[in-house]
Coordinates of C-alpha atoms in Angstrom, one line a residue:
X1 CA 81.6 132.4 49.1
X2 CA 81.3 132.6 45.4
X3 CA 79.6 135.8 43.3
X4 CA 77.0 135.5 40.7
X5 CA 77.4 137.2 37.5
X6 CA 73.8 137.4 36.4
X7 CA 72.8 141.3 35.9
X8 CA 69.4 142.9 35.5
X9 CA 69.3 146.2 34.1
X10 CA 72.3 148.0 32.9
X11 CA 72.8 152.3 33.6
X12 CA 74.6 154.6 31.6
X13 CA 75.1 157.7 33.5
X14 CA 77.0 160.9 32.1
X15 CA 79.0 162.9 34.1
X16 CA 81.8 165.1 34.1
X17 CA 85.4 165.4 35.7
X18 CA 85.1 167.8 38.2
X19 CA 86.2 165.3 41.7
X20 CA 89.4 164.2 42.2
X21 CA 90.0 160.5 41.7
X22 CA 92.1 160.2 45.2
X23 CA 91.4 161.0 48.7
X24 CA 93.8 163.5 50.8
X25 CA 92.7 161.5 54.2
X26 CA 91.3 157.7 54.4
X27 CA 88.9 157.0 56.6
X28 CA 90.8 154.4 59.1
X29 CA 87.1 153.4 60.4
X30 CA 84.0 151.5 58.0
X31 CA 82.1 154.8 56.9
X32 CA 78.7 151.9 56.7
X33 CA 78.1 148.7 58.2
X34 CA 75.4 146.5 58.7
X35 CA 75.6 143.6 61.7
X36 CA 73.2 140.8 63.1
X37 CA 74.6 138.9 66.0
X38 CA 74.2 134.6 65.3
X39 CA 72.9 134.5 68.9
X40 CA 75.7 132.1 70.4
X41 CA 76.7 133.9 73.2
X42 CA 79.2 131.6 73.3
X43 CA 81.0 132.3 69.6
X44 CA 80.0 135.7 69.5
X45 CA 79.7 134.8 66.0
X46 CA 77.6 137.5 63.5
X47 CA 77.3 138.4 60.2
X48 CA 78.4 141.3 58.8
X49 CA 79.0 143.7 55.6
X50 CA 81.6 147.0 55.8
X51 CA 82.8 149.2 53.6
X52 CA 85.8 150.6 54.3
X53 CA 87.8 154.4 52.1
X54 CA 90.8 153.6 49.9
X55 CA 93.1 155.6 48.4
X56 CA 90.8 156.1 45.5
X57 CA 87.8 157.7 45.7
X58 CA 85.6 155.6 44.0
X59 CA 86.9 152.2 45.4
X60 CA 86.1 150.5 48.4
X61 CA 86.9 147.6 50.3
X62 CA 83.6 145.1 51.1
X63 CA 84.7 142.8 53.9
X64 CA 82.0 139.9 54.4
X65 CA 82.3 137.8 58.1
X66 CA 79.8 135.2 58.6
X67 CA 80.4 132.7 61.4
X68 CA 84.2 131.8 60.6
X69 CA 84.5 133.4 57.4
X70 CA 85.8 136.9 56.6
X71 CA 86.6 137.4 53.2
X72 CA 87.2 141.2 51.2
X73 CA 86.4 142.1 47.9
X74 CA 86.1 145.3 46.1
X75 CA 82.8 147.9 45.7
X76 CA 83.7 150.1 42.8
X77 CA 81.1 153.5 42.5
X78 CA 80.3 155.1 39.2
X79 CA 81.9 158.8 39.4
X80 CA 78.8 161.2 39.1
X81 CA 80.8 164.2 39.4
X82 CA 80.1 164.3 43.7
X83 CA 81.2 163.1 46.7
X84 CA 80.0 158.7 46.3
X85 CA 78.0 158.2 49.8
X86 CA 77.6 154.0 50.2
X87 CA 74.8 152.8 51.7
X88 CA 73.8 149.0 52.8
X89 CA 70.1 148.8 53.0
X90 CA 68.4 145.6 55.0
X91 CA 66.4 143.2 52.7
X92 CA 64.2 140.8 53.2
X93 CA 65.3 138.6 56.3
X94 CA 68.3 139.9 59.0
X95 CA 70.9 137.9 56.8
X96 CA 70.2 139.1 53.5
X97 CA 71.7 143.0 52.4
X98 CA 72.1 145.3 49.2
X99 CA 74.5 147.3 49.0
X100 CA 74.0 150.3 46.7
X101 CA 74.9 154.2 46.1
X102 CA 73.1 157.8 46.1
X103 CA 73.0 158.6 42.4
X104 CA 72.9 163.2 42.1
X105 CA 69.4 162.9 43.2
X106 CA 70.1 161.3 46.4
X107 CA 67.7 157.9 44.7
X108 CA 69.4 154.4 46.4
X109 CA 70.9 152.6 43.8
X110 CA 70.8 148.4 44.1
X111 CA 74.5 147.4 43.3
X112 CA 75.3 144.2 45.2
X113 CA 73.5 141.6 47.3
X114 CA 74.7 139.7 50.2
X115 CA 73.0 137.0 51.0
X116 CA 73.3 133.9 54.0
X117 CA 71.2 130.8 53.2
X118 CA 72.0 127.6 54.2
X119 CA 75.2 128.3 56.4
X120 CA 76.3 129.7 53.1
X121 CA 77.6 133.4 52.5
X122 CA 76.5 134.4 48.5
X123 CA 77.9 138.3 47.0
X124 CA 75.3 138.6 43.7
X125 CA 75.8 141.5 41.6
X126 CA 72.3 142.9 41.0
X127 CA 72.9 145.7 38.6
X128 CA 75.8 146.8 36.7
X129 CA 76.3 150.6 35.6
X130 CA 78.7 152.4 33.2
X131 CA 79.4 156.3 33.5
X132 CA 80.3 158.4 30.3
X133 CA 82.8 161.1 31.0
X134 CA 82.9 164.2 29.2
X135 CA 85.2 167.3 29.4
X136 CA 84.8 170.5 28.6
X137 CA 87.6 172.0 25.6
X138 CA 88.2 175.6 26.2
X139 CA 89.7 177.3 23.2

């Protein structure tokens, strides 16, 4: 598995500080997933993308299986101010996904792509985006 660096759009979003960076409870189970079975009955073999809570709210662990591989990585979500909710969207064939977040409007935003072709797993970041944080000074 390697990842490809080549970005298409940057986002700059601004927000504010009003969500806690940490989680009280972690969610011990994947809060999305997306599987296709190989269809080897025998190997039970399948490909499959999960994100998994941390600690910090905005982090997440990706775990990518395919066949014999598992690898993990991590899926960090620009801090809008609200609760991040990760989805994983099907693309165009069963072994292809994108991986993306609900901006404030509840639009799906494209953040990574993971991609089987050729007996050969791919992670491709699609689009890159920066958050500006501002606080309020009361005087």
């Amino acid at each position: 598995m390697h990842e490809d660096s080549n970005v298409n759009e940057s986002t700059t979003y601004i927000t504010n500080d009003s969500i806690s960076e940490t989680r009280d409870k972690v969610n011990p189970v994947p809060i999305v997933e997306y599987v296709k079975p190989l269809g080897d009955s025998i190997s039970h073999w399948k490909f499959e993308v999960s994100v998994s809570e941390t600690k910090f709210r905005f982090k997440y662990i990706l775990r990518l299986r395919y066949q014999e591989i598992d690898e993990a990585d991590t899926l960090k979500i620009p801090n809008f101010g609200t609760q991040p909710k990760v989805e994983i969207h099907k693309s165009s064939d069963d072994f292809t996904c994108i991986i993306g977040f609900l901006d404030k409007k509840g639009a799906f935003k494209e953040y990574k792509q993971v991609v089987v072709k050729n007996n050969q797993m791919k992670l491709t970041t699609l689009k890159k985006y920066f958050v500006g944080v501002y606080r309020n000074v009361i005087q």
